[in-house]
Amino acid sequence: MVERFRTPIAFLVLASIAMPLGFAAWQALLNNFAIEQAAFTGREIGILQSLREIPGFLAFTAVFVILILREQTFAVVSVLLFGIGVSLTGFFPSEYGLYFTAVLMSIGFHYFETIRQSLSLQWLTKEEAPRILGRLIAVGSATSLVAFGAMYLVLEVFELAYHWIYLAAGAGAVAIAVVLCGFPHFPSKTPQRKEIVLRSRYWLYYSLTFLSGARRQIFVVFAGFLMVEKFGYSAANIAALFLINHLFNFLFAERIGAWIGRIGERHALTLEYVGLIGVFVAYAFVENAYLAAGLYVVDHMFFALAIAIKTYFQKIADPADIASTAGVSFTINHIAAVVIPFVLGFVWLNSHAAVFLIGAAFALCSLVASQNVPSRPRAGNETVVNLGWARAG
């Protein structure tokens, strides 16, 4: 009976619970914890976020690790390392202590996300991928709903210290890693290349991935920091905002995934980028705390539409390239993410608005690039406009 539930999708679902369980606590408490107990300013938070993204930048090295470990085993090890990093965070309330635990947590987080993307695209068919990827987002959001609801309760009612919350969330991720150890090995339908693969015909996918990393990093780092620094939001207030965000994803992410499967990737990405341009411009000039909270929620409503980048790649890719390209794409995604928080942390000291207007510019570039996604992407039909140098690679 137990074996009946040990399926590839069950593995992905459990793993999709572990990450938001730990990351919900880390993300929701970070700005308040950093400001209140480590005296962080925009400079330190920018440095921390840049350091946190270095493991994402190095995600391409996953292809070398799977020479030694099976991808599935590597995923379990990554969840375990992530949980340990989150557990330790609250016990190091200093600048360098937070840098250390953030990097430790991030190594597990980014390696896992790399491998999860690879395993998902290998285990799921092209027809079911948009819907199941949406379901995984919904599962993660349901977990986050419980986590943020619990955090709101323990912060507002029981006034529990930050370090106990971090410890409980990290321990939960560690426990799930132990459960995942009991799953059988699920073989890939196509043997994966175990070397770094860069193909010129994937250039549009690489471009969309790079722009997505740059744009999202600006919002993830500085929108939350603005809520605390400018509008005085408490940790409980931030938890409540995340609660609203994840309620939307829980209710609609799987439906959005299925909708992407019907309308196609180009239309989905166009809607996402037009909306994000408006959100970034509005955030640059917002002066009302409630409006800022509304923009924060609206931004997260576009999150599920990013599934379209993954399904676009699945349709154009050589199946044997998926594992290697998952690592390469995470590295590309984090090229800007390593640099932007550090650089814009100094820009932030002079102009909050300039930071968000730069985000709007990245969203505009994404919108232009997305118009080159064909209506029916496939190998040999990767883009609307075919570039001569990109046809053979």
Coordinates of C-alpha atoms in Angstrom, one line a residue:
M1 CA 0.0 0.0 0.0
V2 CA 2.8 2.4 0.9
E3 CA 4.7 1.6 -2.4
R4 CA 1.6 2.7 -4.3
F5 CA 2.1 6.3 -3.1
R6 CA 5.9 6.3 -3.8
T7 CA 5.6 7.7 -7.3
P8 CA 7.6 10.4 -9.1
I9 CA 4.8 12.9 -8.7
A10 CA 4.5 12.1 -5.0
F11 CA 8.3 12.7 -4.7
L12 CA 7.9 16.1 -6.4
V13 CA 5.0 17.0 -4.2
L14 CA 6.8 16.2 -1.0
A15 CA 9.8 18.1 -2.1
S16 CA 7.5 21.0 -3.1
I17 CA 6.4 21.0 0.6
A18 CA 9.9 21.1 2.1
M19 CA 11.2 24.1 0.3
P20 CA 8.4 26.6 1.0
L21 CA 8.1 25.3 4.6
G22 CA 11.7 26.5 5.3
F23 CA 11.8 29.4 2.9
A24 CA 8.6 30.9 4.1
A25 CA 10.1 31.4 7.6
W26 CA 13.5 32.6 6.2
Q27 CA 11.9 35.1 3.8
A28 CA 9.1 36.5 5.9
L29 CA 11.3 37.1 9.0
L30 CA 14.5 38.1 7.2
N31 CA 14.0 41.9 6.8
N32 CA 12.8 42.4 10.4
F33 CA 15.4 40.0 11.8
A34 CA 18.2 41.8 9.9
I35 CA 17.1 45.3 10.8
E36 CA 16.1 44.6 14.5
Q37 CA 18.8 42.3 15.5
A38 CA 21.7 42.8 13.1
A39 CA 21.2 46.5 12.4
F40 CA 21.2 46.0 8.6
T41 CA 20.8 48.9 6.1
G42 CA 20.2 48.7 2.4
R43 CA 24.0 48.1 1.9
E44 CA 24.1 45.0 4.1
I45 CA 20.8 43.5 2.8
G46 CA 22.1 44.0 -0.8
I47 CA 25.4 42.2 0.1
L48 CA 23.5 39.4 1.8
Q49 CA 21.2 38.9 -1.2
S50 CA 24.1 38.9 -3.6
L51 CA 25.9 36.3 -1.5
R52 CA 22.8 34.2 -1.3
E53 CA 22.6 34.1 -5.1
I54 CA 26.1 32.9 -5.7
P55 CA 25.1 29.2 -5.3
G56 CA 22.4 29.9 -7.9
F57 CA 25.1 31.3 -10.2
L58 CA 27.1 28.1 -9.7
A59 CA 24.2 25.8 -10.4
F60 CA 25.8 24.6 -13.6
T61 CA 28.2 22.6 -11.4
A62 CA 25.2 20.3 -10.7
V63 CA 26.1 18.5 -13.9
F64 CA 29.4 17.4 -12.3
V65 CA 27.8 16.3 -9.1
I66 CA 25.4 13.9 -11.0
L67 CA 28.5 12.2 -12.3
I68 CA 28.8 10.9 -8.7
L69 CA 25.2 11.0 -7.3
R70 CA 22.0 10.2 -9.0
E71 CA 19.8 13.2 -9.6
Q72 CA 17.2 12.0 -7.2
T73 CA 19.7 11.4 -4.4
F74 CA 21.2 14.8 -5.1
A75 CA 17.8 16.3 -4.6
V76 CA 17.4 14.7 -1.2
V77 CA 20.9 15.9 0.0
S78 CA 20.0 19.4 -1.2
V79 CA 16.8 19.5 0.8
L80 CA 18.7 18.3 3.9
L81 CA 21.4 21.0 3.5
F82 CA 18.7 23.6 3.0
G83 CA 16.9 22.6 6.2
I84 CA 20.1 22.8 8.3
G85 CA 20.8 26.3 6.9
V86 CA 17.4 27.6 7.8
S87 CA 17.5 26.0 11.3
L88 CA 20.8 27.8 12.1
T89 CA 19.7 31.2 10.9
G90 CA 18.2 32.6 14.1
F91 CA 21.2 31.6 16.2
F92 CA 23.6 34.0 14.3
P93 CA 22.1 37.5 14.7
S94 CA 25.1 39.4 13.2
E95 CA 26.2 40.6 9.8
Y96 CA 28.7 37.8 9.1
G97 CA 26.5 35.2 10.8
L98 CA 23.6 36.0 8.5
Y99 CA 25.9 35.9 5.5
F100 CA 27.1 32.4 6.5
T101 CA 23.7 30.9 7.1
A102 CA 22.2 32.5 4.0
V103 CA 24.8 30.9 1.8
L104 CA 24.5 27.5 3.5
M105 CA 20.7 27.6 3.1
S106 CA 21.1 28.8 -0.5
I107 CA 23.4 26.0 -1.6
G108 CA 20.7 23.5 -0.7
F109 CA 17.9 25.6 -2.1
H110 CA 19.5 26.4 -5.5
Y111 CA 20.8 22.9 -6.1
F112 CA 17.4 21.4 -5.3
E113 CA 15.5 23.8 -7.5
T114 CA 17.9 23.0 -10.4
I115 CA 17.4 19.2 -9.9
R116 CA 13.7 19.6 -9.4
Q117 CA 13.3 21.4 -12.7
S118 CA 15.3 18.7 -14.4
L119 CA 13.4 15.8 -12.9
S120 CA 10.0 17.4 -13.5
L121 CA 10.7 17.9 -17.2
Q122 CA 12.1 14.4 -17.5
W123 CA 9.3 12.6 -15.6
L124 CA 6.3 14.6 -17.0
T125 CA 5.0 14.5 -20.5
K126 CA 4.7 17.7 -22.6
E127 CA 0.9 17.5 -22.4
E128 CA 0.7 17.2 -18.6
A129 CA 3.7 19.4 -17.7
P130 CA 1.9 22.8 -17.5
R131 CA -0.9 21.4 -15.3
I132 CA 1.4 19.4 -13.0
L133 CA 3.9 22.2 -12.7
G134 CA 1.0 24.5 -11.7
R135 CA -0.1 21.8 -9.2
L136 CA 3.3 21.8 -7.6
I137 CA 3.2 25.6 -7.3
A138 CA -0.3 25.2 -5.6
V139 CA 1.1 22.6 -3.2
G140 CA 4.0 24.9 -2.3
S141 CA 1.6 27.7 -1.8
A142 CA -0.7 25.6 0.4
T143 CA 2.4 24.8 2.5
S144 CA 3.3 28.5 2.6
L145 CA -0.3 29.3 3.7
V146 CA 0.0 27.0 6.7
A147 CA 3.6 28.3 7.5
F148 CA 2.7 32.0 7.2
G149 CA -0.5 31.5 9.1
A150 CA 1.4 29.7 11.9
M151 CA 4.0 32.5 11.9
Y152 CA 1.4 35.2 12.2
L153 CA -0.1 33.3 15.1
V154 CA 3.2 32.7 17.0
L155 CA 4.4 36.3 16.4
E156 CA 1.2 38.1 17.3
V157 CA -0.2 35.9 20.0
F158 CA 2.7 34.0 21.5
E159 CA 5.5 36.5 20.6
L160 CA 7.8 33.6 19.9
A161 CA 11.5 34.5 19.4
Y162 CA 12.7 34.5 15.8
H163 CA 15.3 31.8 16.4
W164 CA 12.7 29.2 17.5
I165 CA 10.6 29.8 14.3
Y166 CA 13.7 29.4 12.1
L167 CA 14.6 26.2 14.0
A168 CA 11.1 24.7 13.6
A169 CA 10.8 25.5 9.9
G170 CA 14.3 24.1 9.1
A171 CA 13.6 21.0 11.1
G172 CA 10.5 20.4 9.1
A173 CA 12.5 20.4 5.9
V174 CA 15.1 18.0 7.4
A175 CA 12.3 15.6 8.3
I176 CA 10.9 15.6 4.8
A177 CA 14.4 14.9 3.4
V178 CA 14.5 11.8 5.6
V179 CA 11.1 10.6 4.2
L180 CA 12.3 11.2 0.6
C181 CA 15.2 8.8 1.3
G182 CA 12.7 6.0 1.4
F183 CA 11.5 6.5 -2.2
P184 CA 12.7 4.0 -4.8
H185 CA 14.8 5.3 -7.7
F186 CA 12.8 6.5 -10.7
P187 CA 14.8 6.2 -13.9
S188 CA 14.8 8.9 -16.6
K189 CA 13.1 8.0 -19.9
T190 CA 16.1 9.5 -21.7
P191 CA 19.7 9.2 -20.5
Q192 CA 21.0 12.6 -19.7
R193 CA 24.2 14.2 -21.0
K194 CA 26.6 14.7 -18.1
E195 CA 28.5 17.6 -19.5
I196 CA 27.7 21.3 -19.8
V197 CA 25.5 21.9 -22.8
L198 CA 25.1 25.3 -24.5
R199 CA 23.2 25.4 -27.7
S200 CA 22.8 28.4 -29.9
R201 CA 19.3 27.4 -30.8
Y202 CA 18.3 27.8 -27.2
W203 CA 19.3 31.5 -27.2
L204 CA 15.8 32.8 -26.6
Y205 CA 15.3 30.6 -23.6
Y206 CA 18.6 31.7 -22.2
S207 CA 17.6 35.4 -22.8
L208 CA 14.2 35.0 -21.1
T209 CA 15.8 33.2 -18.2
F210 CA 18.4 35.9 -17.7
L211 CA 15.9 38.8 -17.8
S212 CA 13.6 36.9 -15.5
G213 CA 16.4 36.5 -12.9
A214 CA 17.3 40.2 -13.1
R215 CA 13.7 41.4 -12.8
R216 CA 12.6 39.1 -10.1
Q217 CA 15.6 39.7 -7.9
I218 CA 14.9 43.5 -7.8
F219 CA 11.4 42.9 -6.5
V220 CA 12.3 40.0 -4.1
V221 CA 15.1 42.0 -2.5
F222 CA 13.9 45.5 -2.5
A223 CA 10.1 45.4 -2.4
G224 CA 10.0 43.6 0.9
F225 CA 12.7 45.8 2.3
L226 CA 10.7 48.9 1.3
M227 CA 7.7 47.6 3.2
V228 CA 9.7 47.4 6.4
E229 CA 12.0 50.4 6.0
K230 CA 9.6 53.0 4.5
F231 CA 6.2 51.8 5.7
G232 CA 7.1 50.2 9.0
Y233 CA 5.5 46.8 8.4
S234 CA 6.1 44.3 11.2
A235 CA 7.1 40.7 10.7
A236 CA 3.5 39.7 11.3
N237 CA 2.3 42.2 8.6
I238 CA 4.8 40.7 6.1
A239 CA 3.6 37.2 7.0
A240 CA 0.0 38.3 6.3
L241 CA 1.0 39.6 2.9
F242 CA 2.6 36.3 2.0
L243 CA -0.5 34.6 3.2
I244 CA -2.6 36.4 0.7
N245 CA -0.1 35.8 -2.1
H246 CA 0.0 32.0 -1.5
L247 CA -3.7 31.8 -1.1
F248 CA -4.0 33.0 -4.7
N249 CA -1.5 30.5 -6.0
F250 CA -3.1 27.7 -4.0
L251 CA -6.5 28.5 -5.6
F252 CA -5.4 29.2 -9.1
A253 CA -1.9 28.0 -10.0
E254 CA -2.9 24.6 -11.4
R255 CA -5.7 26.3 -13.4
I256 CA -3.2 28.9 -14.7
G257 CA -0.9 26.1 -15.7
A258 CA -3.6 24.3 -17.7
W259 CA -4.6 27.7 -19.2
I260 CA -1.0 28.2 -20.4
G261 CA -1.3 24.8 -22.1
R262 CA -4.3 26.0 -24.0
I263 CA -3.3 29.6 -25.0
G264 CA 0.4 29.0 -25.5
E265 CA 3.6 30.4 -24.0
R266 CA 3.8 33.7 -25.9
H267 CA 0.4 35.0 -24.8
A268 CA 1.0 34.0 -21.2
L269 CA 4.4 35.7 -21.1
T270 CA 3.0 38.8 -22.8
L271 CA 0.4 39.2 -20.1
E272 CA 2.9 38.7 -17.3
Y273 CA 5.4 41.3 -18.6
V274 CA 2.8 44.0 -19.4
G275 CA 1.5 43.6 -15.9
L276 CA 4.9 43.7 -14.3
I277 CA 5.9 46.9 -16.1
G278 CA 2.9 48.5 -14.5
V279 CA 3.7 47.1 -11.1
F280 CA 7.3 48.3 -11.1
V281 CA 6.5 51.8 -12.3
A282 CA 3.8 52.1 -9.6
Y283 CA 6.1 50.9 -6.9
A284 CA 8.7 53.5 -7.9
F285 CA 6.4 56.3 -6.8
V286 CA 4.1 54.7 -4.2
E287 CA 3.6 56.7 -1.0
N288 CA 0.7 54.8 0.5
A289 CA 1.3 51.7 2.7
Y290 CA -1.9 50.0 1.6
L291 CA -1.3 50.6 -2.1
A292 CA 2.2 49.3 -1.7
A293 CA 0.8 46.1 -0.1
G294 CA -1.7 45.8 -3.0
L295 CA 1.2 46.0 -5.5
Y296 CA 3.1 43.4 -3.6
V297 CA 0.2 41.0 -3.9
V298 CA -0.4 41.8 -7.6
D299 CA 3.2 41.0 -8.4
H300 CA 2.9 37.6 -6.9
M301 CA -0.2 36.9 -8.9
F302 CA 1.9 36.9 -12.0
F303 CA 4.3 34.3 -10.5
A304 CA 2.5 31.2 -11.9
L305 CA 2.8 32.5 -15.5
A306 CA 6.5 32.0 -15.3
I307 CA 5.7 28.3 -15.9
A308 CA 5.6 29.2 -19.6
I309 CA 9.4 29.7 -19.8
K310 CA 9.9 26.1 -18.6
T311 CA 7.3 24.5 -20.9
Y312 CA 8.6 26.5 -23.8
F313 CA 12.1 25.0 -23.2
Q314 CA 10.6 21.5 -22.8
K315 CA 9.0 21.8 -26.2
I316 CA 12.1 22.9 -28.1
A317 CA 14.7 20.8 -26.2
D318 CA 16.5 17.6 -27.0
P319 CA 15.3 15.4 -24.1
A320 CA 18.9 14.4 -23.3
D321 CA 19.8 18.1 -22.7
I322 CA 17.3 18.7 -19.8
A323 CA 19.5 17.9 -16.8
S324 CA 22.5 19.9 -18.0
T325 CA 20.4 22.8 -19.3
A326 CA 18.6 23.0 -15.9
G327 CA 21.9 23.8 -14.3
V328 CA 23.0 26.2 -17.0
S329 CA 19.7 28.0 -17.0
F330 CA 19.9 28.5 -13.2
T331 CA 23.4 30.0 -13.6
I332 CA 22.1 32.3 -16.4
N333 CA 19.2 33.3 -14.2
H334 CA 21.6 34.2 -11.4
I335 CA 24.2 36.2 -13.4
A336 CA 22.3 39.4 -12.8
A337 CA 21.0 38.2 -9.4
V338 CA 24.6 38.1 -8.0
V339 CA 25.4 41.6 -9.1
I340 CA 22.1 43.5 -8.9
P341 CA 21.4 43.4 -5.2
F342 CA 24.9 44.5 -4.4
V343 CA 25.0 47.4 -7.0
L344 CA 21.4 48.5 -6.4
G345 CA 21.9 48.4 -2.6
F346 CA 24.0 51.5 -3.1
V347 CA 21.5 53.0 -5.6
W348 CA 18.8 52.4 -3.0
L349 CA 20.6 54.7 -0.5
N350 CA 20.1 57.6 -3.0
S351 CA 16.8 56.7 -4.8
H352 CA 14.3 54.0 -4.1
A353 CA 12.4 55.0 -7.2
A354 CA 15.4 54.4 -9.5
V355 CA 15.7 50.8 -8.3
F356 CA 12.1 50.0 -9.3
L357 CA 12.4 51.9 -12.6
I358 CA 15.4 49.7 -13.5
G359 CA 13.1 46.7 -12.8
A360 CA 10.5 48.1 -15.2
A361 CA 13.2 48.4 -17.9
F362 CA 14.0 44.7 -17.4
A363 CA 10.3 43.8 -17.7
L364 CA 10.1 45.8 -20.9
C365 CA 13.1 43.9 -22.4
S366 CA 11.3 40.6 -21.4
L367 CA 8.2 41.7 -23.2
V368 CA 10.1 42.4 -26.4
A369 CA 11.9 39.1 -26.2
S370 CA 8.8 37.1 -25.5
Q371 CA 7.3 38.2 -28.9
N372 CA 9.8 35.9 -30.6
V373 CA 8.3 32.8 -29.0
P374 CA 6.4 30.9 -31.8
S375 CA 2.8 29.9 -31.5
R376 CA 3.8 26.2 -31.7
P377 CA 7.4 25.9 -30.4
R378 CA 9.2 22.7 -31.1
A379 CA 12.7 21.5 -32.1
G380 CA 13.5 23.3 -35.4
N381 CA 10.9 26.0 -34.6
E382 CA 12.4 27.7 -31.6
T383 CA 11.8 31.3 -32.5
V384 CA 9.6 33.4 -34.8
V385 CA 12.7 35.2 -36.2
N386 CA 15.4 32.7 -37.0
L387 CA 18.9 33.9 -36.6
G388 CA 21.4 32.4 -39.0
W389 CA 24.0 31.7 -36.3
A390 CA 21.4 30.0 -34.1
R391 CA 20.0 27.4 -36.5
A392 CA 22.6 24.6 -36.3
G393 CA 23.6 24.7 -32.6

